[in-house]
């Protein structure tokens, strides 16, 4: 795209107005392996992805801070100079946040099963939760309070399938349920691919469990960067969008997320990343 003199002038003003010395505090979640802090280091696949973006946003000083959901959103509502990364967009949040163009793409909830179960089912690349429940294929473990997807939530709340479902009252998906899965006390559980890989790492059980895309939750989710709904936030988002355009073409951009995917999911992910982010608007 050719830049007109007027566009060049506008961009020059934008970047000169917020030059070196402007400090951005990035508010992060405490949710391993997504975003978390350990031994003074900020870690997680979303943090690593954000760091790629910041390579193209060097005109500012960047700082990270772990913040819980309530405090994080309070800072946005009070119009502080903060931003966040990897957040979903909805109408309520748009009232007090400016959102970037799509920044990240995530797989939705998937169904995890032991390798032997996966083989007995014919090594499916797509599974129907409803079919598995109707066929009494095994016991599904769920965690109360977790929103999986509209279709999945409808199924697991149905009286028809109550006998096939184990409710995990400890609310610790990764640690407890994967142990039960390996001990054959349950046969299936629902989790996000990176969180699942993290849970299996804690159990030292890599290679023993497989995740499969669910028919009832097959659409990948977009995530965004967000800043407060102020003039500062609006201008910052314009610069973040500019950085994202470069970061998305960086060969390392998706590496951190890919590391938590089963090998067969990587090509699926990269195809969707190209379609929904790289080729967006073409």
Short mmCIF file of N, CA and C in Angstrom, two decimals, residues 145-276:
data_model
loop_
_atom_site.label_atom_id
_atom_site.label_comp_id
_atom_site.label_asym_id
_atom_site.label_seq_id
_atom_site.Cartn_x
_atom_site.Cartn_y
_atom_site.Cartn_z
N UNK A 145 -18.36 -24.90 37.37
CA UNK A 145 -18.06 -23.48 37.25
C UNK A 145 -17.30 -23.10 36.00
N UNK A 146 -16.79 -24.10 35.29
CA UNK A 146 -16.04 -23.82 34.05
C UNK A 146 -17.03 -23.72 32.89
N UNK A 147 -16.89 -22.67 32.08
CA UNK A 147 -17.71 -22.52 30.89
C UNK A 147 -16.93 -23.13 29.72
N UNK A 148 -17.44 -24.22 29.17
CA UNK A 148 -16.74 -24.93 28.11
C UNK A 148 -17.12 -24.38 26.73
N UNK A 149 -18.37 -24.54 26.35
CA UNK A 149 -18.93 -23.98 25.12
C UNK A 149 -20.44 -24.16 25.25
N UNK A 150 -21.25 -23.37 24.54
CA UNK A 150 -22.70 -23.50 24.69
C UNK A 150 -23.21 -24.93 24.48
N UNK A 151 -22.73 -25.60 23.43
CA UNK A 151 -23.20 -26.96 23.14
C UNK A 151 -22.71 -27.95 24.18
N UNK A 152 -21.45 -27.83 24.58
CA UNK A 152 -20.89 -28.74 25.58
C UNK A 152 -21.59 -28.55 26.92
N UNK A 153 -21.79 -27.30 27.32
CA UNK A 153 -22.46 -27.02 28.59
C UNK A 153 -23.87 -27.61 28.62
N UNK A 154 -24.56 -27.54 27.51
CA UNK A 154 -25.91 -28.10 27.42
C UNK A 154 -25.89 -29.61 27.63
N UNK A 155 -24.91 -30.27 27.03
CA UNK A 155 -24.80 -31.72 27.15
C UNK A 155 -24.46 -32.15 28.57
N UNK A 156 -23.47 -31.50 29.19
CA UNK A 156 -23.04 -31.96 30.51
C UNK A 156 -24.03 -31.59 31.61
N UNK A 157 -24.93 -30.66 31.31
CA UNK A 157 -25.97 -30.31 32.29
C UNK A 157 -27.26 -31.08 32.09
N UNK A 158 -27.27 -31.95 31.07
CA UNK A 158 -28.46 -32.74 30.78
C UNK A 158 -28.61 -33.91 31.76
N UNK A 159 -29.81 -34.11 32.24
CA UNK A 159 -30.10 -35.23 33.15
C UNK A 159 -29.83 -36.57 32.48
N UNK A 160 -29.98 -36.60 31.16
CA UNK A 160 -29.81 -37.86 30.40
C UNK A 160 -28.42 -38.46 30.59
N UNK A 161 -27.41 -37.59 30.71
CA UNK A 161 -26.03 -38.09 30.73
C UNK A 161 -25.39 -38.02 32.13
N UNK A 162 -26.18 -37.79 33.15
CA UNK A 162 -25.63 -37.62 34.50
C UNK A 162 -24.79 -38.82 34.94
N UNK A 163 -25.23 -40.01 34.60
CA UNK A 163 -24.54 -41.22 35.05
C UNK A 163 -23.16 -41.38 34.40
N UNK A 164 -22.93 -40.66 33.29
CA UNK A 164 -21.65 -40.77 32.57
C UNK A 164 -20.65 -39.71 32.99
N UNK A 165 -21.03 -38.87 33.95
CA UNK A 165 -20.20 -37.70 34.28
C UNK A 165 -19.73 -37.72 35.72
N UNK A 166 -18.43 -37.48 35.89
CA UNK A 166 -17.82 -37.33 37.22
C UNK A 166 -17.54 -35.86 37.43
N UNK A 167 -18.01 -35.31 38.55
CA UNK A 167 -17.79 -33.90 38.85
C UNK A 167 -16.59 -33.75 39.78
N UNK A 168 -15.62 -33.00 39.32
CA UNK A 168 -14.39 -32.79 40.08
C UNK A 168 -14.58 -31.64 41.07
N UNK A 169 -14.82 -31.95 42.30
CA UNK A 169 -15.15 -30.92 43.30
C UNK A 169 -13.94 -30.11 43.75
N UNK A 170 -12.72 -30.57 43.46
CA UNK A 170 -11.53 -29.84 43.90
C UNK A 170 -11.25 -28.62 43.03
N UNK A 171 -11.86 -28.57 41.84
CA UNK A 171 -11.69 -27.47 40.90
C UNK A 171 -10.24 -27.29 40.42
N UNK A 172 -9.45 -28.34 40.47
CA UNK A 172 -8.07 -28.27 39.97
C UNK A 172 -7.98 -29.17 38.75
N UNK A 173 -8.24 -28.60 37.58
CA UNK A 173 -8.33 -29.41 36.37
C UNK A 173 -7.03 -30.16 36.11
N UNK A 174 -5.95 -29.43 35.95
CA UNK A 174 -4.73 -30.02 35.45
C UNK A 174 -4.13 -31.09 36.35
N UNK A 175 -4.06 -30.81 37.64
CA UNK A 175 -3.34 -31.70 38.53
C UNK A 175 -4.12 -32.96 38.88
N UNK A 176 -5.36 -32.80 39.35
CA UNK A 176 -6.11 -33.95 39.86
C UNK A 176 -6.71 -34.82 38.77
N UNK A 177 -7.34 -34.18 37.78
CA UNK A 177 -8.06 -34.98 36.79
C UNK A 177 -7.14 -35.78 35.89
N UNK A 178 -5.97 -35.26 35.58
CA UNK A 178 -5.07 -36.04 34.73
C UNK A 178 -4.53 -37.25 35.48
N UNK A 179 -4.36 -37.13 36.78
CA UNK A 179 -3.98 -38.29 37.58
C UNK A 179 -5.06 -39.35 37.56
N UNK A 180 -6.32 -38.94 37.68
CA UNK A 180 -7.44 -39.87 37.63
C UNK A 180 -7.56 -40.52 36.25
N UNK A 181 -7.30 -39.72 35.20
CA UNK A 181 -7.35 -40.26 33.84
C UNK A 181 -6.31 -41.36 33.65
N UNK A 182 -5.10 -41.11 34.12
CA UNK A 182 -4.02 -42.09 33.98
C UNK A 182 -4.28 -43.35 34.80
N UNK A 183 -4.97 -43.19 35.94
CA UNK A 183 -5.30 -44.34 36.79
C UNK A 183 -6.57 -45.05 36.34
N UNK A 184 -7.16 -44.60 35.23
CA UNK A 184 -8.36 -45.19 34.63
C UNK A 184 -9.59 -45.06 35.53
N UNK A 185 -9.60 -44.04 36.37
CA UNK A 185 -10.79 -43.77 37.18
C UNK A 185 -11.81 -42.97 36.39
N UNK A 186 -11.33 -42.21 35.41
CA UNK A 186 -12.19 -41.56 34.42
C UNK A 186 -11.58 -41.84 33.05
N UNK A 187 -12.39 -41.63 32.00
CA UNK A 187 -11.93 -41.97 30.65
C UNK A 187 -11.73 -40.76 29.75
N UNK A 188 -12.42 -39.68 30.06
CA UNK A 188 -12.33 -38.47 29.26
C UNK A 188 -12.34 -37.25 30.18
N UNK A 189 -11.71 -36.21 29.74
CA UNK A 189 -11.86 -34.92 30.44
C UNK A 189 -11.75 -33.79 29.43
N UNK A 190 -12.28 -32.65 29.81
CA UNK A 190 -12.31 -31.48 28.93
C UNK A 190 -11.30 -30.44 29.41
N UNK A 191 -10.50 -29.94 28.49
CA UNK A 191 -9.51 -28.94 28.84
C UNK A 191 -9.03 -28.26 27.57
N UNK A 192 -8.30 -27.14 27.73
CA UNK A 192 -7.68 -26.48 26.58
C UNK A 192 -6.33 -27.14 26.32
N UNK A 193 -5.91 -27.24 25.05
CA UNK A 193 -4.67 -27.97 24.74
C UNK A 193 -3.44 -27.55 25.56
N UNK A 194 -3.11 -26.25 25.68
CA UNK A 194 -1.92 -25.90 26.46
C UNK A 194 -2.04 -26.27 27.93
N UNK A 195 -3.23 -26.02 28.51
CA UNK A 195 -3.43 -26.36 29.91
C UNK A 195 -3.34 -27.87 30.10
N UNK A 196 -3.82 -28.60 29.08
CA UNK A 196 -3.71 -30.06 29.15
C UNK A 196 -2.27 -30.54 29.12
N UNK A 197 -1.49 -29.97 28.20
CA UNK A 197 -0.07 -30.35 28.13
C UNK A 197 0.64 -30.01 29.45
N UNK A 198 0.27 -28.90 30.02
CA UNK A 198 0.87 -28.47 31.29
C UNK A 198 0.51 -29.46 32.39
N UNK A 199 -0.76 -29.87 32.44
CA UNK A 199 -1.18 -30.84 33.44
C UNK A 199 -0.48 -32.17 33.28
N UNK A 200 -0.27 -32.58 32.05
CA UNK A 200 0.41 -33.86 31.79
C UNK A 200 1.89 -33.77 32.15
N UNK A 201 2.47 -32.59 31.95
CA UNK A 201 3.87 -32.40 32.37
C UNK A 201 4.00 -32.54 33.89
N UNK A 202 3.00 -32.00 34.62
CA UNK A 202 3.02 -32.12 36.07
C UNK A 202 2.94 -33.59 36.49
N UNK A 203 2.20 -34.38 35.72
CA UNK A 203 2.05 -35.81 36.01
C UNK A 203 3.17 -36.65 35.39
N UNK A 204 4.05 -35.99 34.65
CA UNK A 204 5.14 -36.68 33.94
C UNK A 204 4.56 -37.80 33.07
N UNK A 205 3.54 -37.43 32.30
CA UNK A 205 2.81 -38.43 31.53
C UNK A 205 2.73 -38.08 30.05
N UNK A 206 3.73 -37.38 29.54
CA UNK A 206 3.73 -37.03 28.12
C UNK A 206 3.69 -38.31 27.28
N UNK A 207 2.86 -38.29 26.22
CA UNK A 207 2.76 -39.44 25.31
C UNK A 207 1.72 -40.46 25.72
N UNK A 208 1.14 -40.31 26.92
CA UNK A 208 0.16 -41.28 27.38
C UNK A 208 -1.28 -40.81 27.17
N UNK A 209 -1.44 -39.54 26.83
CA UNK A 209 -2.77 -38.96 26.69
C UNK A 209 -2.81 -38.14 25.40
N UNK A 210 -3.97 -38.19 24.73
CA UNK A 210 -4.16 -37.49 23.46
C UNK A 210 -5.34 -36.54 23.58
N UNK A 211 -5.25 -35.38 22.93
CA UNK A 211 -6.39 -34.46 22.87
C UNK A 211 -6.99 -34.51 21.47
N UNK A 212 -8.32 -34.42 21.41
CA UNK A 212 -9.03 -34.51 20.13
C UNK A 212 -9.99 -33.33 20.03
N UNK A 213 -10.10 -32.76 18.84
CA UNK A 213 -11.03 -31.66 18.60
C UNK A 213 -12.46 -32.14 18.78
N UNK A 214 -13.27 -31.32 19.45
CA UNK A 214 -14.66 -31.68 19.69
C UNK A 214 -15.56 -31.07 18.61
N UNK A 215 -16.49 -31.87 18.13
CA UNK A 215 -17.48 -31.39 17.16
C UNK A 215 -18.29 -30.24 17.76
N UNK A 216 -18.56 -30.34 19.05
CA UNK A 216 -19.40 -29.34 19.72
C UNK A 216 -18.63 -28.08 20.14
N UNK A 217 -17.33 -28.05 19.86
CA UNK A 217 -16.52 -26.87 20.20
C UNK A 217 -15.33 -26.81 19.26
N UNK A 218 -15.61 -26.67 17.97
CA UNK A 218 -14.54 -26.76 16.97
C UNK A 218 -14.03 -25.41 16.49
N UNK A 219 -14.75 -24.34 16.81
CA UNK A 219 -14.35 -23.01 16.33
C UNK A 219 -13.26 -22.42 17.21
N UNK A 220 -12.15 -22.04 16.60
CA UNK A 220 -11.05 -21.43 17.36
C UNK A 220 -11.44 -20.02 17.80
N UNK A 221 -10.83 -19.58 18.89
CA UNK A 221 -11.16 -18.28 19.48
C UNK A 221 -10.06 -17.26 19.21
N UNK A 222 -10.47 -16.03 18.93
CA UNK A 222 -9.53 -14.93 18.76
C UNK A 222 -9.32 -14.22 20.09
N UNK A 223 -8.12 -13.73 20.30
CA UNK A 223 -7.81 -12.92 21.48
C UNK A 223 -7.13 -11.64 21.02
N UNK A 224 -7.17 -10.63 21.88
CA UNK A 224 -6.77 -9.28 21.48
C UNK A 224 -5.87 -8.64 22.54
N UNK A 225 -5.23 -7.56 22.16
CA UNK A 225 -4.63 -6.64 23.13
C UNK A 225 -5.71 -5.59 23.44
N UNK A 226 -5.66 -5.03 24.64
CA UNK A 226 -6.64 -4.01 25.01
C UNK A 226 -5.99 -2.95 25.88
N UNK A 227 -6.44 -1.72 25.71
CA UNK A 227 -6.01 -0.59 26.52
C UNK A 227 -7.27 0.18 26.94
N UNK A 228 -7.17 1.07 27.91
CA UNK A 228 -8.38 1.76 28.39
C UNK A 228 -9.02 2.64 27.31
N UNK A 229 -10.29 2.88 27.48
CA UNK A 229 -11.04 3.68 26.51
C UNK A 229 -10.81 5.17 26.78
N UNK A 230 -9.61 5.59 26.48
CA UNK A 230 -9.19 6.99 26.62
C UNK A 230 -8.47 7.38 25.35
N UNK A 231 -8.13 8.64 25.23
CA UNK A 231 -7.36 9.08 24.07
C UNK A 231 -6.00 8.39 24.05
N UNK A 232 -5.38 8.26 25.24
CA UNK A 232 -4.10 7.54 25.35
C UNK A 232 -4.26 6.10 24.87
N UNK A 233 -5.32 5.44 25.35
CA UNK A 233 -5.56 4.05 24.98
C UNK A 233 -5.82 3.87 23.50
N UNK A 234 -6.57 4.80 22.92
CA UNK A 234 -6.87 4.71 21.48
C UNK A 234 -5.59 4.82 20.66
N UNK A 235 -4.74 5.78 21.00
CA UNK A 235 -3.50 5.97 20.25
C UNK A 235 -2.54 4.81 20.47
N UNK A 236 -2.56 4.27 21.69
CA UNK A 236 -1.69 3.13 21.97
C UNK A 236 -2.11 1.91 21.16
N UNK A 237 -3.42 1.69 21.05
CA UNK A 237 -3.91 0.56 20.27
C UNK A 237 -3.51 0.69 18.80
N UNK A 238 -3.53 1.91 18.26
CA UNK A 238 -3.09 2.11 16.88
C UNK A 238 -1.64 1.67 16.70
N UNK A 239 -0.82 1.96 17.68
CA UNK A 239 0.59 1.56 17.62
C UNK A 239 0.74 0.05 17.82
N UNK A 240 -0.06 -0.51 18.70
CA UNK A 240 -0.03 -1.96 18.91
C UNK A 240 -0.45 -2.68 17.63
N UNK A 241 -1.46 -2.15 16.95
CA UNK A 241 -1.89 -2.75 15.68
C UNK A 241 -0.75 -2.75 14.67
N UNK A 242 -0.01 -1.66 14.64
CA UNK A 242 1.14 -1.55 13.73
C UNK A 242 2.19 -2.61 14.10
N UNK A 243 2.44 -2.79 15.40
CA UNK A 243 3.41 -3.79 15.86
C UNK A 243 2.92 -5.20 15.55
N UNK A 244 1.62 -5.44 15.74
CA UNK A 244 1.05 -6.77 15.46
C UNK A 244 1.21 -7.15 13.99
N UNK A 245 1.04 -6.18 13.10
CA UNK A 245 1.18 -6.47 11.67
C UNK A 245 2.56 -7.03 11.36
N UNK A 246 3.58 -6.52 12.05
CA UNK A 246 4.94 -7.04 11.85
C UNK A 246 5.16 -8.33 12.63
N UNK A 247 4.66 -8.38 13.85
CA UNK A 247 4.87 -9.56 14.70
C UNK A 247 4.24 -10.81 14.11
N UNK A 248 3.08 -10.66 13.50
CA UNK A 248 2.40 -11.82 12.91
C UNK A 248 3.22 -12.48 11.80
N UNK A 249 4.08 -11.70 11.17
CA UNK A 249 4.92 -12.25 10.11
C UNK A 249 6.24 -12.79 10.65
N UNK A 250 6.49 -12.56 11.93
CA UNK A 250 7.72 -13.05 12.58
C UNK A 250 7.64 -14.57 12.69
N UNK A 251 8.66 -15.25 12.26
CA UNK A 251 8.65 -16.72 12.23
C UNK A 251 8.52 -17.34 13.63
N UNK A 252 8.81 -16.56 14.68
CA UNK A 252 8.75 -17.10 16.05
C UNK A 252 7.41 -16.84 16.73
N UNK A 253 6.51 -16.11 16.06
CA UNK A 253 5.31 -15.61 16.74
C UNK A 253 4.45 -16.73 17.35
N UNK A 254 4.25 -17.81 16.62
CA UNK A 254 3.35 -18.87 17.11
C UNK A 254 4.09 -20.01 17.82
N UNK A 255 5.40 -19.92 17.94
CA UNK A 255 6.18 -21.04 18.48
C UNK A 255 5.77 -21.42 19.90
N UNK A 256 5.56 -20.43 20.76
CA UNK A 256 5.25 -20.72 22.17
C UNK A 256 3.94 -21.48 22.30
N UNK A 257 2.93 -21.08 21.53
CA UNK A 257 1.64 -21.78 21.59
C UNK A 257 1.74 -23.16 20.95
N UNK A 258 2.43 -23.26 19.82
CA UNK A 258 2.57 -24.55 19.14
C UNK A 258 3.23 -25.60 20.04
N UNK A 259 4.12 -25.17 20.91
CA UNK A 259 4.84 -26.10 21.77
C UNK A 259 3.91 -26.87 22.69
N UNK A 260 2.69 -26.35 22.92
CA UNK A 260 1.74 -27.01 23.80
C UNK A 260 0.68 -27.80 23.04
N UNK A 261 0.85 -27.96 21.73
CA UNK A 261 -0.13 -28.68 20.92
C UNK A 261 0.37 -30.07 20.58
N UNK A 262 -0.57 -31.03 20.48
CA UNK A 262 -0.21 -32.33 19.92
C UNK A 262 0.26 -32.12 18.49
N UNK A 263 1.23 -32.92 18.04
CA UNK A 263 1.81 -32.70 16.70
C UNK A 263 0.77 -32.61 15.59
N UNK A 264 -0.28 -33.44 15.64
CA UNK A 264 -1.25 -33.43 14.55
C UNK A 264 -2.08 -32.15 14.52
N UNK A 265 -2.08 -31.39 15.63
CA UNK A 265 -2.86 -30.15 15.68
C UNK A 265 -2.11 -28.95 15.11
N UNK A 266 -0.80 -29.07 14.98
CA UNK A 266 0.01 -27.91 14.57
C UNK A 266 -0.37 -27.43 13.18
N UNK A 267 -0.49 -28.35 12.21
CA UNK A 267 -0.85 -27.95 10.85
C UNK A 267 -2.25 -27.35 10.79
N UNK A 268 -3.16 -27.92 11.58
CA UNK A 268 -4.52 -27.37 11.65
C UNK A 268 -4.46 -25.94 12.17
N UNK A 269 -3.68 -25.74 13.22
CA UNK A 269 -3.56 -24.41 13.82
C UNK A 269 -2.95 -23.41 12.84
N UNK A 270 -1.85 -23.78 12.19
CA UNK A 270 -1.17 -22.86 11.29
C UNK A 270 -2.06 -22.48 10.10
N UNK A 271 -2.85 -23.45 9.63
CA UNK A 271 -3.78 -23.16 8.54
C UNK A 271 -4.82 -22.14 8.95
N UNK A 272 -5.36 -22.29 10.15
CA UNK A 272 -6.36 -21.35 10.65
C UNK A 272 -5.73 -19.99 10.97
N UNK A 273 -4.50 -20.01 11.48
CA UNK A 273 -3.79 -18.75 11.78
C UNK A 273 -3.60 -17.95 10.49
N UNK A 274 -3.24 -18.63 9.43
CA UNK A 274 -3.07 -17.96 8.14
C UNK A 274 -4.40 -17.39 7.66
N UNK A 275 -5.45 -18.20 7.76
CA UNK A 275 -6.76 -17.79 7.23
C UNK A 275 -7.37 -16.65 8.03
N UNK A 276 -7.30 -16.74 9.36
CA UNK A 276 -8.04 -15.80 10.19
C UNK A 276 -7.22 -14.59 10.66
#
